[in-house]
Amino acid sequence: MYLLKWTRTVRQISDTRLLKSQAYLNGSFVGVGNAPVTNPSTGEVIGSVPDFGADEATEAVEAAAAAFEAWAAQTPKQRSIALRHWFELVVSAKEDLAAILTSEQGKPVSEALGEIDYAASYIEYYAEEAKRISGEVIPPHRHGVRNIALRQPIGVVAAITPWNFPAAMITRKIAPALAAGCTIVLKPAPETPLTALALAELAGRAGFPAGVVNIITGDARAIGAVLTSHPKVRLVSFTGSTEVGKLLMRQASHSVKKVALELGGNAPFIVFDDADLDAAVEGAMLSKFRNMGQTCICANRFYVQASVHDAFIEKLSRRVSELQIGDGFAEGTTQGPLISEEAILKVEAHLADAVSKGASVVVGGKRHPMGGTFFEPTVISGASSDMILARQETFGPVAPVFRFENEKDAIAAANDTESGLAAYFYSSDLSRIFRVMEKLEYGMVGINAGLLSTELAPFGGIKESGNSREGSHHGILEFTELKYASIGGITA
Ligand code: NAP
């Protein structure tokens, strides 16, 4: 049944040549597709990509290194024009890209279309920002001297990305890297390489010279070992789990590479008794259930003040029971499948642990009758700090609600984690808004807002959630080195 739908979708879309089964190295699609890519909604194989390893990763780095000098020498305006062209191609292929994305990742096609817009926004933004990388004129420290600091491209960038945003996590790295004058080798997640390769095809059409953009698929450990050790790689930019981020950081330390990490979260979502409860519930729905709870900034823990606790649970549960689970291409679907059996087992383990420690399931709590990796969106009450879901990101559609009495306790509970990516809270008290915002130990805080992400703002975490920022003018600086030059012999 799904194949029919897929064929129909492909016929509907303008350009099926975006569906690739080869990696993109040094300006060409190469290799044989032997690693299958499956649709998590149906389990069917929808494509395949090469299972490359260390040799091809080395070739990719060498290609990126060979292309670096000429690309860095282009004027910012030339780089800007190429990026702008890529942006326009991505926007015009939006439906094709969204269809590929939904097919390999599972999210509803409406969300996939939103992700392509979001992914494209980084390309557009950095096409503009390419022209705005400036240095400084520093006051002279003695007569006859002039001092400047300039920002230069860091060099070859190695990037590794996850499956939950197969387009946006990629453009958020490639676009600023290219804008800054760097070249890049990117390894996408094995679950979702087809979106990455479709973006590479469009990058090729946009006219980036061979070697500037390289997408390699295959054995993560072998490729990762090359990307973190090759002397020509100067920056390792990783988005994914904290565990793998730490590993890559260790590997990259041997050659003292810069490492930019965007890692896991464990976001608190606090509802104070002065909050607009309906707005808080809508924010909770967006923050928790988008992409089936598989986002790094998903609310993972709901702290609700005692006097509004029961009303919040009642309203949230009602909204959750309206969600529609199904194939991402089916009309009206709001929730697709989880990415894998492993993901569903993690959700079940967190739930079983919570229930064994006294939590109650209010809505959902089990696999959906559709089977596969479909899971019922879930609300549980009676959550407590000794439960696994208080300490680890569940990365699934489970909203555990904790009760709190006062602001101090809520802040202490929210900060009681090694993660520090995103936090949310709802309140209508201006003093409290500033007080709580300043005390939350997080890189990003949503206040009376369940959605945070935009190319205009710095995205990133503190503590074990990361050490860098993506997006905004801050994001491009990660891809530059600051060079200080002192010029002597200047006569008055
Ligand atoms: P993951 O298991 O860490 O994998 C991420 C990427 O790293 C994949 O491409 C994976 O490839 C690769 N990888 C794994 N082990 C590797 C190794 N030894 N060497 C080189 N590469 C390796 O994370 P995930 O399950 O895909 O993504 C979910 C995680 O990402 C969550 O923790 C989420 O919070 C986080 N995330 C963070 C952000 C952010 O901006 N902070 C955004 C999105 C997601 P293989 O699968 O082939 O191993």
Coordinates of C-alpha atoms and ligand atoms in Angstrom, one line a residue:
M1 CA 0.0 0.0 0.0
Y2 CA 2.8 2.4 0.9
L3 CA 4.7 1.8 -2.3
L4 CA 1.7 2.9 -4.2
K5 CA 1.6 6.1 -2.2
W6 CA 5.3 6.6 -2.6
T7 CA 5.0 6.1 -6.4
R8 CA 2.1 8.5 -6.5
T9 CA 4.1 11.1 -4.4
V10 CA 7.1 10.8 -6.7
R11 CA 4.9 11.3 -9.7
Q12 CA 3.4 14.3 -8.1
I13 CA 6.7 15.9 -7.4
S14 CA 8.5 17.7 -10.1
D15 CA 12.0 16.2 -10.0
T16 CA 12.6 12.6 -9.0
R17 CA 16.3 13.0 -9.7
L18 CA 16.6 14.3 -6.1
L19 CA 16.4 10.8 -4.9
K20 CA 20.0 9.6 -4.8
S21 CA 21.6 6.2 -4.0
Q22 CA 25.2 7.4 -4.0
A23 CA 27.3 9.6 -1.7
Y24 CA 28.4 13.0 -2.9
L25 CA 32.2 13.4 -2.9
N26 CA 34.3 15.9 -4.7
G27 CA 31.5 17.1 -6.9
S28 CA 30.2 13.7 -8.1
F29 CA 27.8 11.1 -6.9
V30 CA 29.8 8.0 -6.2
G31 CA 29.6 4.5 -4.8
V32 CA 27.0 1.8 -4.8
G33 CA 23.9 1.9 -2.7
N34 CA 24.2 -1.1 -0.4
A35 CA 23.0 0.2 2.9
P36 CA 19.2 0.2 2.9
V37 CA 17.1 3.1 4.1
T38 CA 13.7 2.2 5.4
N39 CA 10.5 4.0 6.0
P40 CA 9.8 3.9 9.8
S41 CA 6.1 4.1 9.1
T42 CA 5.9 0.9 7.0
G43 CA 9.3 -0.8 7.4
E44 CA 9.7 -0.8 3.7
V45 CA 13.0 -0.1 2.0
I46 CA 12.8 3.2 0.1
G47 CA 16.3 3.5 -1.1
S48 CA 19.9 2.7 -0.3
V49 CA 23.2 4.5 0.1
P50 CA 26.9 3.5 0.1
D51 CA 28.4 1.8 3.1
F52 CA 31.6 3.8 3.0
G53 CA 34.4 3.7 5.5
A54 CA 37.8 5.2 6.4
D55 CA 39.2 5.2 2.8
E56 CA 36.4 7.2 1.4
A57 CA 36.3 9.5 4.4
T58 CA 40.0 10.2 3.8
E59 CA 39.3 10.9 0.1
A60 CA 36.4 13.3 1.1
V61 CA 38.7 15.2 3.6
E62 CA 41.4 15.5 0.9
A63 CA 38.8 16.8 -1.6
A64 CA 37.6 19.4 0.9
A65 CA 41.2 20.4 1.7
A66 CA 42.0 20.7 -2.0
A67 CA 39.0 22.9 -2.6
F68 CA 39.5 25.1 0.5
E69 CA 42.1 27.6 -0.8
A70 CA 40.1 28.7 -3.9
W71 CA 36.7 28.7 -2.0
A72 CA 38.2 30.8 0.8
A73 CA 39.6 33.2 -1.8
Q74 CA 36.3 33.9 -3.3
T75 CA 34.8 37.2 -2.2
P76 CA 32.1 37.1 0.4
K77 CA 29.7 38.3 -2.3
Q78 CA 30.6 35.4 -4.6
R79 CA 29.9 33.0 -1.8
S80 CA 26.8 34.8 -0.9
I81 CA 25.4 34.5 -4.5
A82 CA 26.1 30.7 -4.6
L83 CA 24.4 30.3 -1.2
R84 CA 21.4 32.3 -2.4
H85 CA 21.1 30.2 -5.5
W86 CA 21.1 27.0 -3.3
F87 CA 18.4 28.6 -1.1
E88 CA 16.2 29.3 -4.1
L89 CA 16.7 25.7 -5.4
V90 CA 15.8 24.3 -2.0
V91 CA 12.7 26.4 -1.8
S92 CA 11.5 25.5 -5.3
A93 CA 12.1 21.8 -4.5
K94 CA 10.3 22.0 -1.2
E95 CA 7.6 19.4 -1.9
D96 CA 10.1 16.9 -3.3
L97 CA 12.4 17.3 -0.3
A98 CA 9.5 17.1 2.2
A99 CA 8.3 13.8 0.5
I100 CA 11.8 12.3 0.8
L101 CA 12.1 13.5 4.4
T102 CA 8.7 12.1 5.5
S103 CA 9.5 8.8 3.8
E104 CA 12.7 8.2 5.7
Q105 CA 12.0 10.0 9.0
G106 CA 8.2 9.4 9.4
K107 CA 7.1 12.9 10.5
P108 CA 3.8 14.2 9.0
V109 CA 4.4 15.8 5.7
S110 CA 3.1 19.1 7.0
E111 CA 5.9 19.1 9.6
A112 CA 8.4 18.0 6.9
L113 CA 7.4 21.0 4.8
G114 CA 7.9 23.2 7.9
E115 CA 11.3 21.7 8.4
I116 CA 12.4 22.4 4.8
D117 CA 11.3 26.0 5.2
Y118 CA 13.3 26.1 8.5
A119 CA 16.3 24.4 6.8
A120 CA 16.2 26.9 3.9
S121 CA 16.1 29.8 6.3
Y122 CA 19.6 29.0 7.4
I123 CA 20.9 29.1 3.9
E124 CA 19.2 32.4 3.2
Y125 CA 20.4 33.9 6.5
Y126 CA 24.0 32.9 5.9
A127 CA 24.0 34.0 2.3
E128 CA 23.4 37.4 3.8
E129 CA 25.7 37.0 6.7
A130 CA 28.6 35.9 4.4
K131 CA 29.1 39.6 3.7
R132 CA 29.1 40.7 7.3
I133 CA 32.1 38.9 8.9
S134 CA 34.2 41.7 10.2
G135 CA 37.3 42.1 12.3
E136 CA 38.5 44.8 14.6
V137 CA 40.9 47.7 14.5
I138 CA 42.8 47.6 17.9
P139 CA 44.4 50.6 19.5
P140 CA 48.2 50.7 19.0
H141 CA 50.2 49.6 22.1
R142 CA 53.2 51.8 21.1
H143 CA 54.1 54.5 18.5
G144 CA 54.7 53.3 14.9
V145 CA 52.4 50.3 15.3
R146 CA 48.9 49.5 14.0
N147 CA 47.0 46.4 15.3
I148 CA 44.1 44.6 13.7
A149 CA 42.2 41.3 14.3
L150 CA 40.7 39.6 11.4
R151 CA 38.4 36.6 11.1
Q152 CA 39.4 33.9 8.6
P153 CA 37.7 30.6 7.7
I154 CA 38.9 27.9 10.1
G155 CA 39.5 25.4 7.2
V156 CA 38.0 22.0 6.5
V157 CA 35.0 21.3 8.7
A158 CA 33.8 17.7 9.5
A159 CA 30.2 17.5 10.5
I160 CA 28.1 14.7 11.9
T161 CA 24.3 15.0 12.2
P162 CA 21.3 13.1 13.7
W163 CA 18.1 11.7 12.1
N164 CA 15.5 13.8 13.9
F165 CA 15.8 16.9 11.6
P166 CA 17.3 15.4 8.5
A167 CA 17.4 18.8 6.6
A168 CA 17.7 21.5 9.2
M169 CA 20.6 20.0 11.2
I170 CA 22.5 19.8 7.9
T171 CA 21.9 23.3 6.5
R172 CA 22.5 24.8 10.0
K173 CA 26.1 23.6 9.6
I174 CA 26.8 23.7 5.9
A175 CA 25.4 27.2 5.2
P176 CA 27.5 29.1 7.8
A177 CA 30.6 27.0 7.0
L178 CA 30.4 27.8 3.4
A179 CA 29.5 31.5 4.1
A180 CA 32.7 31.8 6.2
G181 CA 34.8 30.3 3.4
C182 CA 35.2 26.8 4.8
T183 CA 34.7 23.5 2.9
I184 CA 32.9 20.6 4.6
V185 CA 32.6 16.9 4.8
L186 CA 29.3 15.8 6.4
K187 CA 28.1 12.4 7.6
P188 CA 24.3 12.3 7.9
A189 CA 22.5 9.7 10.1
P190 CA 22.1 6.3 8.5
E191 CA 18.3 6.5 9.0
T192 CA 17.9 9.7 7.0
P193 CA 20.7 10.1 4.4
L194 CA 18.3 10.6 1.4
T195 CA 17.3 14.2 2.4
A196 CA 21.0 15.0 2.9
L197 CA 21.9 13.7 -0.6
A198 CA 19.0 15.5 -2.1
L199 CA 20.3 18.8 -0.6
A200 CA 23.7 17.9 -2.0
E201 CA 22.3 17.5 -5.5
L202 CA 20.8 20.9 -5.2
A203 CA 24.1 22.3 -3.9
G204 CA 25.8 20.9 -7.0
R205 CA 23.2 22.6 -9.2
A206 CA 23.8 25.8 -7.3
G207 CA 27.4 25.7 -8.6
F208 CA 29.5 25.2 -5.6
P209 CA 32.9 24.0 -6.9
A210 CA 33.8 20.3 -6.5
G211 CA 35.0 19.4 -3.0
V212 CA 33.4 22.4 -1.3
V213 CA 30.4 20.2 -0.1
N214 CA 30.9 16.5 0.5
I215 CA 28.3 14.1 1.9
I216 CA 29.6 10.7 3.0
T217 CA 27.4 7.8 4.1
G218 CA 28.5 4.6 5.9
D219 CA 30.2 3.3 8.9
A220 CA 30.0 5.9 11.6
R221 CA 32.9 4.7 13.7
A222 CA 35.3 4.4 10.8
I223 CA 34.3 7.7 9.2
G224 CA 34.2 9.4 12.6
A225 CA 37.7 8.2 13.4
V226 CA 39.0 9.8 10.2
L227 CA 37.0 13.0 10.7
T228 CA 38.3 13.5 14.2
S229 CA 41.9 12.6 13.5
H230 CA 42.8 13.8 10.0
P231 CA 45.3 16.7 10.3
K232 CA 43.5 18.7 7.6
V233 CA 40.2 18.8 9.5
R234 CA 40.2 21.9 11.8
L235 CA 36.7 21.8 13.2
V236 CA 34.4 18.9 14.2
S237 CA 30.9 20.1 14.3
F238 CA 28.5 17.5 15.9
T239 CA 24.8 17.4 16.6
G240 CA 23.6 14.3 18.4
S241 CA 23.7 12.5 21.8
T242 CA 25.8 13.7 24.7
E243 CA 27.5 10.3 24.9
V244 CA 28.7 10.3 21.3
G245 CA 29.6 14.0 21.6
K246 CA 31.9 13.2 24.5
L247 CA 33.5 10.4 22.5
L248 CA 34.2 12.6 19.5
M249 CA 35.6 15.3 21.7
R250 CA 38.1 12.9 23.2
Q251 CA 39.0 11.6 19.7
A252 CA 39.5 15.2 18.4
S253 CA 41.6 16.2 21.4
H254 CA 44.6 14.3 20.0
S255 CA 45.1 16.8 17.2
V256 CA 43.6 19.7 19.2
K257 CA 40.8 20.3 16.8
K258 CA 38.1 22.8 17.6
V259 CA 34.9 20.9 18.6
A260 CA 31.5 22.4 18.3
L261 CA 28.8 20.3 20.1
E262 CA 25.0 20.5 20.0
L263 CA 24.0 17.7 22.3
G264 CA 21.0 16.2 24.1
G265 CA 18.6 18.0 26.4
N266 CA 16.2 17.3 29.3
A267 CA 14.0 20.3 29.1
P268 CA 11.9 21.4 32.0
F269 CA 8.5 23.1 31.3
I270 CA 7.3 25.0 34.3
V271 CA 3.7 26.2 34.7
F272 CA 3.2 28.7 37.5
D273 CA -0.2 29.4 39.1
D274 CA -0.3 32.9 37.5
A275 CA 0.0 31.5 34.0
D276 CA -2.6 31.6 31.2
L277 CA -3.4 27.9 31.5
D278 CA -4.8 27.4 28.0
A279 CA -1.7 29.1 26.5
A280 CA 0.5 26.8 28.6
V281 CA -1.3 23.8 27.3
E282 CA -0.9 24.9 23.7
G283 CA 2.8 25.6 24.3
A284 CA 3.1 22.2 25.9
M285 CA 1.6 20.5 22.9
L286 CA 4.0 22.2 20.6
S287 CA 7.0 21.7 22.7
K288 CA 6.3 18.1 23.6
F289 CA 4.5 16.4 20.7
R290 CA 6.1 17.9 17.7
N291 CA 8.1 15.2 15.8
M292 CA 6.6 12.7 18.3
G293 CA 8.7 14.1 21.1
Q294 CA 11.9 13.4 19.2
T295 CA 13.5 16.8 19.4
C296 CA 16.4 17.9 21.5
I297 CA 14.5 20.9 22.9
C298 CA 11.3 18.9 23.6
A299 CA 9.8 19.4 27.1
N300 CA 10.9 16.3 29.0
R301 CA 9.6 17.2 32.4
F302 CA 6.4 19.2 33.2
Y303 CA 6.5 21.0 36.6
V304 CA 3.1 22.4 37.5
Q305 CA 2.2 24.4 40.6
A306 CA -0.1 22.7 43.0
S307 CA -3.1 25.0 42.7
V308 CA -3.3 24.5 38.9
H309 CA -1.9 21.0 38.7
D310 CA -5.2 19.1 38.2
A311 CA -6.6 21.6 35.8
F312 CA -3.5 21.5 33.7
I313 CA -3.5 17.7 33.5
E314 CA -7.1 17.7 32.5
K315 CA -6.7 20.2 29.7
L316 CA -3.5 18.7 28.5
S317 CA -4.9 15.2 28.5
R318 CA -7.9 16.3 26.5
R319 CA -5.7 17.9 23.8
V320 CA -3.4 14.8 23.7
S321 CA -6.3 12.5 23.1
E322 CA -7.2 14.5 20.0
L323 CA -3.9 13.8 18.3
Q324 CA -4.1 11.7 15.2
I325 CA -1.5 9.0 14.8
G326 CA -0.8 7.6 11.3
D327 CA 1.4 7.5 8.2
G328 CA 3.0 10.9 7.6
F329 CA 1.4 11.1 4.2
A330 CA -2.2 10.4 5.4
E331 CA -4.6 13.2 5.6
G332 CA -4.9 14.6 9.1
T333 CA -2.0 12.8 10.7
T334 CA -0.4 14.8 13.5
Q335 CA 1.9 12.1 14.9
G336 CA 4.0 9.7 12.8
P337 CA 5.9 6.7 14.1
L338 CA 9.0 6.7 16.3
I339 CA 12.2 6.3 14.4
S340 CA 13.0 2.7 15.5
E341 CA 12.3 -0.2 17.7
E342 CA 15.1 0.9 19.9
A343 CA 13.4 4.2 20.4
I344 CA 10.1 2.6 21.3
L345 CA 11.9 0.3 23.8
K346 CA 13.4 3.3 25.5
V347 CA 10.0 5.0 25.9
E348 CA 8.5 1.8 27.3
A349 CA 11.4 1.4 29.8
H350 CA 11.0 5.0 31.0
L351 CA 7.2 4.4 31.4
A352 CA 7.6 1.1 33.2
D353 CA 10.1 2.6 35.6
A354 CA 7.8 5.6 36.3
V355 CA 4.8 3.4 36.9
S356 CA 6.8 1.1 39.2
K357 CA 7.7 4.1 41.3
G358 CA 4.1 5.4 41.7
A359 CA 3.3 7.4 38.5
S360 CA -0.2 6.9 36.9
V361 CA -0.9 6.9 33.2
V362 CA -3.6 9.4 32.4
V363 CA -3.7 9.0 28.6
G364 CA -1.9 6.6 26.3
G365 CA 0.9 4.6 27.7
K366 CA 1.2 1.8 25.2
R367 CA 2.0 0.9 21.6
H368 CA -0.6 2.0 19.1
P369 CA -2.8 -0.7 17.4
M370 CA -1.2 0.3 14.1
G371 CA 1.8 -1.7 15.2
G372 CA 5.4 -1.0 14.1
T373 CA 6.9 1.9 16.0
F374 CA 3.6 3.8 16.5
F375 CA 3.1 4.8 20.1
E376 CA 0.2 6.5 21.8
P377 CA 0.9 10.1 22.9
T378 CA 1.0 9.8 26.7
V379 CA 0.4 11.9 29.8
I380 CA 1.4 10.6 33.2
S381 CA 0.8 12.2 36.6
G382 CA 2.7 11.6 39.9
A383 CA 6.1 11.9 38.4
S384 CA 9.0 12.2 40.8
S385 CA 12.8 12.9 40.8
D386 CA 13.8 9.3 41.4
M387 CA 12.3 8.2 38.0
I388 CA 14.6 7.6 35.0
L389 CA 12.5 10.1 32.9
A390 CA 13.5 12.9 35.3
R391 CA 17.2 12.3 34.6
Q392 CA 17.3 11.2 30.9
E393 CA 15.7 12.5 27.8
T394 CA 12.9 10.1 26.8
F395 CA 12.9 11.3 23.2
G396 CA 9.3 10.1 22.7
P397 CA 5.7 11.3 23.2
V398 CA 5.5 11.1 27.0
A399 CA 4.6 14.1 29.1
P400 CA 5.3 13.4 32.8
V401 CA 3.8 15.9 35.2
F402 CA 5.5 16.7 38.5
R403 CA 3.7 18.8 41.2
F404 CA 5.5 21.7 42.9
E405 CA 4.6 24.1 45.7
N406 CA 6.8 27.2 45.2
E407 CA 9.1 29.0 42.7
K408 CA 12.3 28.1 44.5
D409 CA 11.5 24.4 44.4
A410 CA 10.5 24.6 40.7
I411 CA 13.8 26.3 39.8
A412 CA 15.9 23.8 41.9
A413 CA 14.1 20.8 40.3
A414 CA 14.4 22.3 36.7
N415 CA 18.2 22.9 37.2
D416 CA 18.8 19.5 38.8
T417 CA 20.3 17.9 35.6
E418 CA 23.6 17.8 33.7
S419 CA 21.7 19.0 30.6
G420 CA 21.3 22.7 29.8
L421 CA 19.8 23.0 26.4
A422 CA 16.3 24.5 26.5
A423 CA 13.8 25.3 29.3
Y424 CA 10.3 26.7 29.2
F425 CA 8.0 28.4 31.7
Y426 CA 4.6 30.1 31.7
S427 CA 3.8 33.0 34.0
S428 CA 2.2 36.4 33.7
D429 CA 4.2 38.1 36.4
L430 CA 6.9 40.3 34.9
S431 CA 9.2 40.2 37.9
R432 CA 8.9 36.4 38.1
I433 CA 9.6 36.2 34.3
F434 CA 13.0 38.0 34.7
R435 CA 13.8 36.2 38.0
V436 CA 13.2 32.7 36.7
M437 CA 14.7 33.3 33.3
E438 CA 17.9 34.5 34.8
K439 CA 18.1 31.6 37.3
L440 CA 17.5 28.8 34.8
E441 CA 20.8 27.1 33.8
Y442 CA 20.0 26.7 30.2
G443 CA 21.3 28.0 26.9
M444 CA 17.7 28.8 25.7
V445 CA 14.5 29.8 27.6
G446 CA 11.0 29.9 26.2
I447 CA 8.8 32.2 28.2
N448 CA 5.1 31.9 27.4
A449 CA 6.3 30.2 24.2
G450 CA 6.5 26.5 23.3
L451 CA 8.6 27.0 20.2
L452 CA 12.1 28.6 20.2
S453 CA 13.9 27.8 17.0
T454 CA 14.7 30.5 14.4
E455 CA 17.7 31.1 12.2
L456 CA 17.8 34.6 13.8
A457 CA 18.7 33.5 17.3
P458 CA 21.7 31.6 18.8
F459 CA 20.7 28.0 19.3
G460 CA 22.7 25.9 21.7
G461 CA 23.2 24.6 25.2
I462 CA 25.4 24.8 28.3
K463 CA 26.6 22.1 30.7
E464 CA 26.5 18.7 29.0
S465 CA 24.2 19.9 26.3
G466 CA 27.0 21.5 24.3
N467 CA 29.6 24.2 23.8
S468 CA 28.6 26.1 20.7
R469 CA 25.9 28.1 19.0
E470 CA 24.2 27.6 15.7
G471 CA 22.2 30.3 13.9
S472 CA 22.4 34.1 14.1
H473 CA 25.6 36.1 13.7
H474 CA 27.0 34.0 16.5
G475 CA 26.7 30.8 14.6
I476 CA 29.1 31.8 11.8
L477 CA 31.9 32.7 14.2
E478 CA 32.3 29.0 15.1
F479 CA 33.6 28.6 11.6
T480 CA 36.3 31.3 11.8
E481 CA 39.6 31.8 13.5
L482 CA 40.6 35.1 15.0
K483 CA 44.0 36.3 13.8
Y484 CA 45.8 39.2 15.3
A485 CA 48.2 41.2 13.2
S486 CA 50.6 43.9 14.6
I487 CA 52.0 46.1 11.9
G488 CA 55.2 48.0 12.8
G489 CA 57.2 50.7 11.0
I490 CA 54.2 53.0 10.5
T491 CA 55.6 56.5 10.4
A492 CA 53.5 59.5 11.4
Ligands
NAP1 P1 23.6 9.8 18.1 O1 23.3 8.4 18.3 O2 24.6 10.5 18.9 O3 24.0 9.9 16.5 C1 24.2 11.2 15.9 C2 25.1 11.0 14.8 O4 26.4 10.5 15.3 C3 24.7 9.9 13.8 O5 25.0 10.3 12.5 C4 25.5 8.7 14.2 O6 25.7 7.7 13.2 C5 26.8 9.4 14.6 N1 27.7 8.6 15.4 C6 27.3 7.7 16.4 N2 28.4 7.1 17.0 C7 29.5 7.7 16.3 C8 30.9 7.5 16.4 N3 31.5 6.6 17.3 N4 31.7 8.2 15.5 C9 31.1 9.0 14.6 N5 29.8 9.2 14.5 C10 29.0 8.6 15.3 O7 22.2 10.7 18.2 P2 20.8 10.4 17.5 O8 20.2 9.3 18.2 O9 21.0 10.3 16.0 O10 20.1 11.8 17.8 C11 19.4 12.0 18.9 C12 20.2 12.9 19.9 O11 20.6 14.1 19.2 C13 19.4 13.3 21.1 O12 20.2 13.2 22.2 C14 19.1 14.8 20.8 O13 18.8 15.5 21.9 C15 20.3 15.2 20.1 N6 20.1 16.4 19.3 C16 20.6 17.6 19.7 C17 20.4 18.7 18.9 C18 21.0 20.1 19.4 O14 20.9 21.0 18.5 N7 21.5 20.2 20.6 C19 19.6 18.7 17.8 C20 19.1 17.4 17.4 C21 19.3 16.3 18.1 P3 25.2 6.2 13.4 O15 23.8 6.2 13.8 O16 25.6 5.5 12.1 O17 26.0 5.7 14.6

